């Protein structure tokens, strides 16, 4: 009889222990689940900046019936173009390359048999690379002065002026900090709406910086954007 009572009490203690462990595990799971509540938010930083580099391919054509005349025309118009650029405050050091290509119209395989007025047509390109944005804009805006001097300019998509912004590294730290502050403000609002408070950061990801034109009419004005994604723990 005594042995049976001992066995009974031992089983009772074991059952109580298992039940207690089950309760502890249950509370542990609830606590763990509560402590893992998070909110993921994005923070935007945006700035308008001025382009600091212009790349301008200035292209014109010349034509003649012999190479000597073509070379003379290239020399004459090149001198005219260079004088025009210098007059409009484009530095000679900013004229980084001059290239020329020549087509022999008599060697065309496909032309419909039409009579062409000149045998040789040359295309000359001055590549201007300048940090003087205003000078490039002014020179580009008054190209009619070159036309008045007989220079046959080529204007098409291939020879568009590019305005670039190279100062990204200087503004990166401040923009990342601003985006993070904006992300925290969004997290605070989420927490407030849910009756919680924002805890420490769980994960943070810096987005890519993008640089776009303000609009098509103002390519020298840029918008720099970055979006950071930050995940915060929430606490009651």
mmCIF file of C-alpha atoms in Angstrom, residues 1 8 49 69 75 82-83 104 109 121 131 137 140 149 154 173 180 195 204 215 218 227 229 232:
data_model
loop_
_atom_site.group_PDB
_atom_site.id
_atom_site.type_symbol
_atom_site.label_atom_id
_atom_site.label_comp_id
_atom_site.label_asym_id
_atom_site.label_seq_id
_atom_site.Cartn_x
_atom_site.Cartn_y
_atom_site.Cartn_z
ATOM 1 C CA UNK A 1 0.000 0.000 0.000
ATOM 2 C CA UNK A 8 0.909 7.938 -6.925
ATOM 3 C CA UNK A 49 20.982 70.493 -57.519
ATOM 4 C CA UNK A 69 39.190 72.098 -101.137
ATOM 5 C CA UNK A 75 40.254 74.484 -91.556
ATOM 6 C CA UNK A 82 36.745 77.891 -82.160
ATOM 7 C CA UNK A 83 36.626 81.695 -82.288
ATOM 8 C CA UNK A 104 33.008 59.897 -100.811
ATOM 9 C CA UNK A 109 26.463 51.601 -103.604
ATOM 10 C CA UNK A 121 31.203 65.493 -97.514
ATOM 11 C CA UNK A 131 32.205 72.941 -65.841
ATOM 12 C CA UNK A 137 24.195 77.243 -72.455
ATOM 13 C CA UNK A 140 24.391 76.737 -77.558
ATOM 14 C CA UNK A 149 28.920 82.843 -90.868
ATOM 15 C CA UNK A 154 24.236 69.281 -87.495
ATOM 16 C CA UNK A 173 25.924 61.452 -45.938
ATOM 17 C CA UNK A 180 16.646 57.756 -41.989
ATOM 18 C CA UNK A 195 -0.675 51.896 -29.366
ATOM 19 C CA UNK A 204 18.272 48.928 -42.485
ATOM 20 C CA UNK A 215 12.081 68.555 -66.529
ATOM 21 C CA UNK A 218 15.838 72.306 -67.803
ATOM 22 C CA UNK A 227 14.918 55.927 -50.329
ATOM 23 C CA UNK A 229 14.166 51.013 -45.885
ATOM 24 C CA UNK A 232 12.131 48.709 -36.271
#
